[in-house]
PDB file of C-alpha atoms in Angstrom:
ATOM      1  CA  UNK A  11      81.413 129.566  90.334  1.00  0.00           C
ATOM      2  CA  UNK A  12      78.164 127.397  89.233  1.00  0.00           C
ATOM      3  CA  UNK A  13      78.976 123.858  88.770  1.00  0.00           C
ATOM      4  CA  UNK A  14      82.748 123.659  89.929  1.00  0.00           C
ATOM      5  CA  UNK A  15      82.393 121.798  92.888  1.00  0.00           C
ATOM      6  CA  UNK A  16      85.243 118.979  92.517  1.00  0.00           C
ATOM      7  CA  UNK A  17      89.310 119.255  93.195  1.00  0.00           C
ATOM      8  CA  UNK A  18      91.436 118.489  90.073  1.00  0.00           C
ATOM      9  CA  UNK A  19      92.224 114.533  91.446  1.00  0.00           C
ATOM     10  CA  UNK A  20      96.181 114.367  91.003  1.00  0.00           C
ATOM     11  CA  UNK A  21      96.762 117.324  89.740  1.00  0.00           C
ATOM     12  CA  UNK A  22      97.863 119.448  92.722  1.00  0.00           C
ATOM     13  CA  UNK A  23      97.257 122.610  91.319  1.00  0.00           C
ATOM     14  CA  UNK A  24      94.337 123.241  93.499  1.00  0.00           C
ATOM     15  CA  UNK A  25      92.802 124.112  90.263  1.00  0.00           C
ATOM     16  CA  UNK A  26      88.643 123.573  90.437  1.00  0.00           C
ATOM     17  CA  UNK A  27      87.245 121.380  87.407  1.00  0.00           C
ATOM     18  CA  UNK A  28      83.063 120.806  86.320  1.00  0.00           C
ATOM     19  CA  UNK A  29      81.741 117.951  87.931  1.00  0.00           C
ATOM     20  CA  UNK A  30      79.520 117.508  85.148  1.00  0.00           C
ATOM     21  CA  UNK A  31      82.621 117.005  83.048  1.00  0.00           C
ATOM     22  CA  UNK A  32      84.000 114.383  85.112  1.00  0.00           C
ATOM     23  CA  UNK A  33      80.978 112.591  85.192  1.00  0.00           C
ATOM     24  CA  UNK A  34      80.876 112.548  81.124  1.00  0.00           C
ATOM     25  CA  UNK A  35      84.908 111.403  81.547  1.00  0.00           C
ATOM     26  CA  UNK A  36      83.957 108.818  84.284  1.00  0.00           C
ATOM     27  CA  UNK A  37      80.986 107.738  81.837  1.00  0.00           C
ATOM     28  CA  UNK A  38      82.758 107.813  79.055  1.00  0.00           C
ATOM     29  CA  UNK A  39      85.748 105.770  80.168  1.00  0.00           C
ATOM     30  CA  UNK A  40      83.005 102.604  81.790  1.00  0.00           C
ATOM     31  CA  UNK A  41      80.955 102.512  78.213  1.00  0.00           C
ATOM     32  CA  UNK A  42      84.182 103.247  75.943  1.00  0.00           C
ATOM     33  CA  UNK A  43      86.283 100.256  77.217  1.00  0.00           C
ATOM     34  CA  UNK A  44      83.579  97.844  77.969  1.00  0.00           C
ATOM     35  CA  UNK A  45      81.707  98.455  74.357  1.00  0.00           C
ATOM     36  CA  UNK A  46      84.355 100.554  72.480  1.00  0.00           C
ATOM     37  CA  UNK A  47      84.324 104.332  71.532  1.00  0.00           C
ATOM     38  CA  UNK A  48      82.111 103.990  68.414  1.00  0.00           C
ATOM     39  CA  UNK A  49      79.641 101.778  69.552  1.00  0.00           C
ATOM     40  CA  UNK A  50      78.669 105.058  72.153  1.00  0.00           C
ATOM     41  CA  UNK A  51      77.019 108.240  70.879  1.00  0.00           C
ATOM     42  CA  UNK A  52      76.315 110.865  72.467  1.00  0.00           C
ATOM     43  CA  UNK A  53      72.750 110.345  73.517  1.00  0.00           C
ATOM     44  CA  UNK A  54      73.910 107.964  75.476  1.00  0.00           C
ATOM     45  CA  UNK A  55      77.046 109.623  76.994  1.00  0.00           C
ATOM     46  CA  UNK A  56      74.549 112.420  78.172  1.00  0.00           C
ATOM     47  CA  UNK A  57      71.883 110.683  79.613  1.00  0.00           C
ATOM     48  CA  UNK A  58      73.590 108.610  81.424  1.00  0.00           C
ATOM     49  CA  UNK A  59      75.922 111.335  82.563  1.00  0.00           C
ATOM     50  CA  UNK A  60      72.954 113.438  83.689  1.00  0.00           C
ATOM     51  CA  UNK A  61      73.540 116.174  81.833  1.00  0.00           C
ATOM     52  CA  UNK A  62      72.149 118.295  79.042  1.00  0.00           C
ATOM     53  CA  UNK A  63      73.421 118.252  75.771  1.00  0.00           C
ATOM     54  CA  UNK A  64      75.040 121.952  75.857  1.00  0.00           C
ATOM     55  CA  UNK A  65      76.467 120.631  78.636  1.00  0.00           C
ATOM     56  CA  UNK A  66      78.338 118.192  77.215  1.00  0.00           C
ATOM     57  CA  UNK A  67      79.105 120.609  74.431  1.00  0.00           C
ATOM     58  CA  UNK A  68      80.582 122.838  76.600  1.00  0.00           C
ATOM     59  CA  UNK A  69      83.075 120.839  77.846  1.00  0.00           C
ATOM     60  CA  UNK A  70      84.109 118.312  74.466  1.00  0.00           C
ATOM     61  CA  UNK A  71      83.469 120.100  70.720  1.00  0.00           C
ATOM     62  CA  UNK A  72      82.460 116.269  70.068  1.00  0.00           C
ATOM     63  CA  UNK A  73      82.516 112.457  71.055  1.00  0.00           C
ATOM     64  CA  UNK A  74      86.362 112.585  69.580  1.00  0.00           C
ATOM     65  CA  UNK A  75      87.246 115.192  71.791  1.00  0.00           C
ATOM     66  CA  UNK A  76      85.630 113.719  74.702  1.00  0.00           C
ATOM     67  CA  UNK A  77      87.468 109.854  73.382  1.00  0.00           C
ATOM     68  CA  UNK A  78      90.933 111.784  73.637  1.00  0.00           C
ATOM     69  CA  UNK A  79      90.308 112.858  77.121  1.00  0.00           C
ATOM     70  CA  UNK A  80      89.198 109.230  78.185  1.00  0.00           C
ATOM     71  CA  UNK A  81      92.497 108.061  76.952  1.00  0.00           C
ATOM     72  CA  UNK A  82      94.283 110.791  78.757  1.00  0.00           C
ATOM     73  CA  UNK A  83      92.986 110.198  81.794  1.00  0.00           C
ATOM     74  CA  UNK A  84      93.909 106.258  81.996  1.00  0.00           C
ATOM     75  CA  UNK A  85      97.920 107.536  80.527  1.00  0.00           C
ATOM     76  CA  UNK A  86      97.594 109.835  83.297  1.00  0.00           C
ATOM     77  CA  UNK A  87      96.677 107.498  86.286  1.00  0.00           C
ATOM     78  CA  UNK A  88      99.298 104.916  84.696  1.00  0.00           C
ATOM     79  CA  UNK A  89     101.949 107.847  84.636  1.00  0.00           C
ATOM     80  CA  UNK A  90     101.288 108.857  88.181  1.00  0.00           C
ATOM     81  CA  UNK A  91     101.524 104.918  89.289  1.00  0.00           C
ATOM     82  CA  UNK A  92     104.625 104.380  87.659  1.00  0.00           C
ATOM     83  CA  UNK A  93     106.222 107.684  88.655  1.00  0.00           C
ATOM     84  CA  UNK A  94     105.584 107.032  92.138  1.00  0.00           C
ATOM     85  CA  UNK A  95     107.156 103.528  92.233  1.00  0.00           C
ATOM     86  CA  UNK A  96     110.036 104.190  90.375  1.00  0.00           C
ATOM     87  CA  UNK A  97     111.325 107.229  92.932  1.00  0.00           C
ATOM     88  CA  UNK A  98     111.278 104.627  95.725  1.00  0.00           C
ATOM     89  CA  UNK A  99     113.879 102.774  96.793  1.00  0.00           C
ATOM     90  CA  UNK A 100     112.996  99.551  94.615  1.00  0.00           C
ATOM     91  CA  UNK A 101     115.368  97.565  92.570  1.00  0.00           C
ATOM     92  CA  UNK A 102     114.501  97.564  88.534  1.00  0.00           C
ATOM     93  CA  UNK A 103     113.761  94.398  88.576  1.00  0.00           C
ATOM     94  CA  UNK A 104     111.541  94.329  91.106  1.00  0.00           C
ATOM     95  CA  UNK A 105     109.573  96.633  90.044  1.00  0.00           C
ATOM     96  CA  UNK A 106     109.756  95.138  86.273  1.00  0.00           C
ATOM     97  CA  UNK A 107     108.083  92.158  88.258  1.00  0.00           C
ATOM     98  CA  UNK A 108     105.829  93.876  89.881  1.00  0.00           C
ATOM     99  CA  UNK A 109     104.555  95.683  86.766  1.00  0.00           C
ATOM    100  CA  UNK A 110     104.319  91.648  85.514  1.00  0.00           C
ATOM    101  CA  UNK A 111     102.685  90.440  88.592  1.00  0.00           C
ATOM    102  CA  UNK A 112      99.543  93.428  88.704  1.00  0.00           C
ATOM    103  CA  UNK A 113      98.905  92.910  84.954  1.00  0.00           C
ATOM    104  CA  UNK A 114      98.200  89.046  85.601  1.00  0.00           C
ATOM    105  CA  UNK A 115      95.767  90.209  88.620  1.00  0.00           C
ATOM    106  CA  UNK A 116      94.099  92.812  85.714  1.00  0.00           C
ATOM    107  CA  UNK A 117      94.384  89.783  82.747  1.00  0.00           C
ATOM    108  CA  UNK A 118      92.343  87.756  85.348  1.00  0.00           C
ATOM    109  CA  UNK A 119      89.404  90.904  86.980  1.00  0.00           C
ATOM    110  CA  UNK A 120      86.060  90.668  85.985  1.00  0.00           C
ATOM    111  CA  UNK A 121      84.945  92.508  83.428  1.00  0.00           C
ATOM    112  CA  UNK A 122      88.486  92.664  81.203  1.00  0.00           C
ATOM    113  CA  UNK A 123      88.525  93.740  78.036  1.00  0.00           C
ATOM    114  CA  UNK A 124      92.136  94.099  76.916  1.00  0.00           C
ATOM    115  CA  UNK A 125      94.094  96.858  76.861  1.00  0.00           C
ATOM    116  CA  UNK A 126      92.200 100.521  76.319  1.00  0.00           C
ATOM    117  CA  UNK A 127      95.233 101.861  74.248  1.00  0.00           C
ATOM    118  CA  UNK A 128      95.167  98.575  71.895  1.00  0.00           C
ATOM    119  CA  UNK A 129      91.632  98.764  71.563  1.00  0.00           C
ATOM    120  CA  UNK A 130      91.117 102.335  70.491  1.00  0.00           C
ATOM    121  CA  UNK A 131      93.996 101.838  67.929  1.00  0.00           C
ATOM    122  CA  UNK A 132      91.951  99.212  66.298  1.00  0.00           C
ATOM    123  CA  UNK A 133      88.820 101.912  66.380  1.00  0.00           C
ATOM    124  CA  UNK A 134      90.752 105.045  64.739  1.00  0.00           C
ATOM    125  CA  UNK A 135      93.484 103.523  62.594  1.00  0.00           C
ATOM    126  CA  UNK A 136      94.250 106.602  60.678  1.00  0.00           C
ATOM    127  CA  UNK A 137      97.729 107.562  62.318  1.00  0.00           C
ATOM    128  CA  UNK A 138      96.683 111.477  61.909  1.00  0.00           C
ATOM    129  CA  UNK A 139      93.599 111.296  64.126  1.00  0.00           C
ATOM    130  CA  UNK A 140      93.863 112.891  67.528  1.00  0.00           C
ATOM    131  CA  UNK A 141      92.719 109.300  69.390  1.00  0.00           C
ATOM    132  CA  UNK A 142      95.543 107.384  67.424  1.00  0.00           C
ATOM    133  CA  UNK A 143      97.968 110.116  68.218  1.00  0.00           C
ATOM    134  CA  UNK A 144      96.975 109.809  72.585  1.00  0.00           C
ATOM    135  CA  UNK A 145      97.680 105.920  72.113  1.00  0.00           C
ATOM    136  CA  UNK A 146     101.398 106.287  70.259  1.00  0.00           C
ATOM    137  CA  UNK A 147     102.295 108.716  73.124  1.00  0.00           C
ATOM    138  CA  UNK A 148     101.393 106.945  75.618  1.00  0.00           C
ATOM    139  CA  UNK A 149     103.252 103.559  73.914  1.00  0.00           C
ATOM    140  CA  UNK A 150     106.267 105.835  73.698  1.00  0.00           C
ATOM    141  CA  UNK A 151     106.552 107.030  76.955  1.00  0.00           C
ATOM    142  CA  UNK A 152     105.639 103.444  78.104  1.00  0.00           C
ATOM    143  CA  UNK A 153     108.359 102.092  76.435  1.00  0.00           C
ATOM    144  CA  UNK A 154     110.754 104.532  77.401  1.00  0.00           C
ATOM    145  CA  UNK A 155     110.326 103.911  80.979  1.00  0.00           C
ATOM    146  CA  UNK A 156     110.685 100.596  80.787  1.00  0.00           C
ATOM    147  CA  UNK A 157     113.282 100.884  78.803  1.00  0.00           C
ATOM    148  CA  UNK A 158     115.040 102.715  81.638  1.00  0.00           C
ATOM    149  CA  UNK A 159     114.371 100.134  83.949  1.00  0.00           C
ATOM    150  CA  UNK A 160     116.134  97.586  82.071  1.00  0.00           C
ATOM    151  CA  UNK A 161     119.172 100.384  81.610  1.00  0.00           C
ATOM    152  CA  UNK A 162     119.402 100.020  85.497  1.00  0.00           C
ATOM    153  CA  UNK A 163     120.394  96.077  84.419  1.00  0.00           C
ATOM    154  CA  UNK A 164     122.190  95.412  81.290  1.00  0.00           C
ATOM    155  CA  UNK A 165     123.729  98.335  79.431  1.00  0.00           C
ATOM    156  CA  UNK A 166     123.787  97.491  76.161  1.00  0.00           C
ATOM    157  CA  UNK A 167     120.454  95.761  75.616  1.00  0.00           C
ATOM    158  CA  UNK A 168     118.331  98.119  77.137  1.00  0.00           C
ATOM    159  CA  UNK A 169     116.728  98.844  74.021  1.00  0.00           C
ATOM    160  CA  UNK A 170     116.116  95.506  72.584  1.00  0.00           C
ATOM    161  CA  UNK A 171     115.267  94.145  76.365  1.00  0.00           C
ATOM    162  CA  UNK A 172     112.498  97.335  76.734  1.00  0.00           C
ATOM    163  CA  UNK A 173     110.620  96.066  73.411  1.00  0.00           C
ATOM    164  CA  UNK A 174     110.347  92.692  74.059  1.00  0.00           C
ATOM    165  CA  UNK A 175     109.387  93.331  77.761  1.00  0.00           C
ATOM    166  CA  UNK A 176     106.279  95.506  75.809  1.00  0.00           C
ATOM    167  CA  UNK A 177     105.735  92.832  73.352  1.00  0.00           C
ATOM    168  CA  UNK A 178     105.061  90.837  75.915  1.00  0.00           C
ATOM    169  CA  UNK A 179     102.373  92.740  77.526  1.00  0.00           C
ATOM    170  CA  UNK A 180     101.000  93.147  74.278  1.00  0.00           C
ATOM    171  CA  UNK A 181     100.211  89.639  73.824  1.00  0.00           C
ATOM    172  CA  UNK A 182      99.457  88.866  77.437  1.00  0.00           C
ATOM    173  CA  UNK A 183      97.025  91.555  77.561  1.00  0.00           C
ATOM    174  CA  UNK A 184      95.251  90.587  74.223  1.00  0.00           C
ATOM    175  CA  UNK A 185      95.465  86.490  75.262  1.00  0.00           C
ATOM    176  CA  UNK A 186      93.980  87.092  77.921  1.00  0.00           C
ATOM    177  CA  UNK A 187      90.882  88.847  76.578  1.00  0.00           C
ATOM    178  CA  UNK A 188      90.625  86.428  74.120  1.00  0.00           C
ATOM    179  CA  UNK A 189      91.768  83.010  75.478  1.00  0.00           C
ATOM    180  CA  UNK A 190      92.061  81.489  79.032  1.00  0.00           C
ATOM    181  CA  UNK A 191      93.531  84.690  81.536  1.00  0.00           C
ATOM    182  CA  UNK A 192      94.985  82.700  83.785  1.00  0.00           C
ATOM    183  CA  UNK A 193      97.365  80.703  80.775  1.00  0.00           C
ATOM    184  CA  UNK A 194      98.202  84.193  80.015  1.00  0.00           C
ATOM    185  CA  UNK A 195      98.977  85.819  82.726  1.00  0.00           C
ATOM    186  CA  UNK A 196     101.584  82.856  83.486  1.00  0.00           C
ATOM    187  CA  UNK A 197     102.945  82.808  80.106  1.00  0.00           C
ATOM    188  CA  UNK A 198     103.655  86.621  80.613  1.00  0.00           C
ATOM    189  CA  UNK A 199     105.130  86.514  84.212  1.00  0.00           C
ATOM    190  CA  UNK A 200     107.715  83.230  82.525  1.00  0.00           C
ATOM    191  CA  UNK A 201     108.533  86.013  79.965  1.00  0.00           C
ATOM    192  CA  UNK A 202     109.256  88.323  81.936  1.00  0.00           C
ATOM    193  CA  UNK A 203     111.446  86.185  84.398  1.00  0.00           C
ATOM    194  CA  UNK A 204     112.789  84.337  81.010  1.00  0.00           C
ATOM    195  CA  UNK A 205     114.113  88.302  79.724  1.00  0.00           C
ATOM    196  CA  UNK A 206     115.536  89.137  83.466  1.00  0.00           C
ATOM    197  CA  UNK A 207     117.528  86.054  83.786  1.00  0.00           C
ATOM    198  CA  UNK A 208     118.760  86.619  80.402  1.00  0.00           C
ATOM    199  CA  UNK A 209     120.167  90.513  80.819  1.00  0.00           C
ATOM    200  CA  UNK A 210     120.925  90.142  84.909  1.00  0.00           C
ATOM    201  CA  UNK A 211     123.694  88.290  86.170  1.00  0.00           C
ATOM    202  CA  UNK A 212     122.058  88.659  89.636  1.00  0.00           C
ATOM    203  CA  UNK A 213     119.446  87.504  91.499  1.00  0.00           C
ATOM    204  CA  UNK A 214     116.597  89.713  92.942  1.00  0.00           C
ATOM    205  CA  UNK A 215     116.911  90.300  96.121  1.00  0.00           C
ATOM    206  CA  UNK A 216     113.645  91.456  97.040  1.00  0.00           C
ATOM    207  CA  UNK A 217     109.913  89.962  96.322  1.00  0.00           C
ATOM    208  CA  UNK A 218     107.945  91.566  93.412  1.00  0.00           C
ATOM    209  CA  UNK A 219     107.023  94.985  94.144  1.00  0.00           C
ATOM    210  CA  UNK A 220     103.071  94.949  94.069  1.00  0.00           C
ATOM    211  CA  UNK A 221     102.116  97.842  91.298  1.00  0.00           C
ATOM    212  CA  UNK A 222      98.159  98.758  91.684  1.00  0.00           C
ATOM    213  CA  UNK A 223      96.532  99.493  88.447  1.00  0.00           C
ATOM    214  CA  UNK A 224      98.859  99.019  86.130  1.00  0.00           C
ATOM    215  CA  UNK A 225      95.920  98.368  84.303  1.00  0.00           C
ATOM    216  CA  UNK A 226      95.762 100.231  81.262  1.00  0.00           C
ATOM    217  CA  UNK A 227      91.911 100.552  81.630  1.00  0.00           C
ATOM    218  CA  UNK A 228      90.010 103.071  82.665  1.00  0.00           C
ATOM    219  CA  UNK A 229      90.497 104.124  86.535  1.00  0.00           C
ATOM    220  CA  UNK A 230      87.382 102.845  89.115  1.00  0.00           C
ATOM    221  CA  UNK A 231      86.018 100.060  86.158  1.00  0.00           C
TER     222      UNK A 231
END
């Protein structure tokens, strides 16, 4: 068929998808996180994606649908990270350090911007719009997970352990945007080995767990 000339990366359904729609959703995800999703139209989006206009119409009914597919695409390469670590033979709280450790190397990469899911919040507040609702399910299933982890530790304070664990990312990820990276990417791995010493009556065994691209921004920026 005409124009279906790339895999489905990570999907494993053998399933053929438009390369002119991944080059609008690898356009879209460089120019929404580094300038934000309303600060792009779709002039823009198109010409830089080489494509026509009923292109890009084909694949997104609008810049909205196209902004809901960015975020999807960053939940899903986060998903498919996390998955894969936490099927391996790795202690929780290594790999609740290693998480730690590969946001501090993201807080500190060139061209950081905070976290895409905290930033498009900001953009669509209104908890009814389709972008708002991609952020709060990611956050959930986020939390969950580590949530989880911390299960695998303490089992009563899982829950209370698994916010604070996200609160702290929260802040690191916004301090370091906004203030010195390097003072926040310490302050978060000190929280993080603060909230372990507090719900483990063990010591880790094993180094942190390196975690690529734990980076909640978009994949290749």
């Amino acid at each position: 068929m005409a124009g279906m000339t790339q895999t489905e990366a990570g999907a494993g359904t053998g399933r053929r998808v438009s390369a002119a729609r991944e080059r609008l959703l690898s356009t879209a995800g460089r120019l929404f996180y580094a300038e934000g999703i309303h600060m792009v139209g779709v002039d823009r989006l198109v010409a830089e994606s080489k494509v026509t206009n009923a292109t890009f119409y084909r694949h997104f009914r609008s810049k909205d649908d196209l902004a809901v597919a960015y975020m999807g695409s960053v939940d899903q390469a986060i998903r498919t990270q996390l998955d894969t670590l936490t099927t391996a033979d790795v202690p929780a709280d290594g790999i609740l350090r290693g998480i730690g450790a590969s946001l501090v190397e993201q807080i500190r990469s060139p061209g950081y911007r905070g976290c895409a899911f905290l930033n498009a919040a900001a953009e669509f507040p209104d908890p009814a719009h389709p972008v708002h609702v991609a952020v709060v399910r990611h956050r959930d299933w986020f939390l969950r997970t580590i949530t989880n982890l911390f299960a695998e530790i303490t089992t009563t304070q899982a829950d209370h352990a698994g916010r604070h664990f996200v609160m702290l990312r929260d802040g690191a990820m916004s301090a370091g945007y906004l203030g010195d990276p390097a003072l926040a990417g310490e302050t978060l791995l000190r929280g993080i080995d603060g909230l372990l010493r507090i719900h483990t009556t063990r010591t880790p065994t094993s180094p942190p767990t390196p975690v690529t691209d734990i980076d909640c921004s978009p994949p290749g920026t």
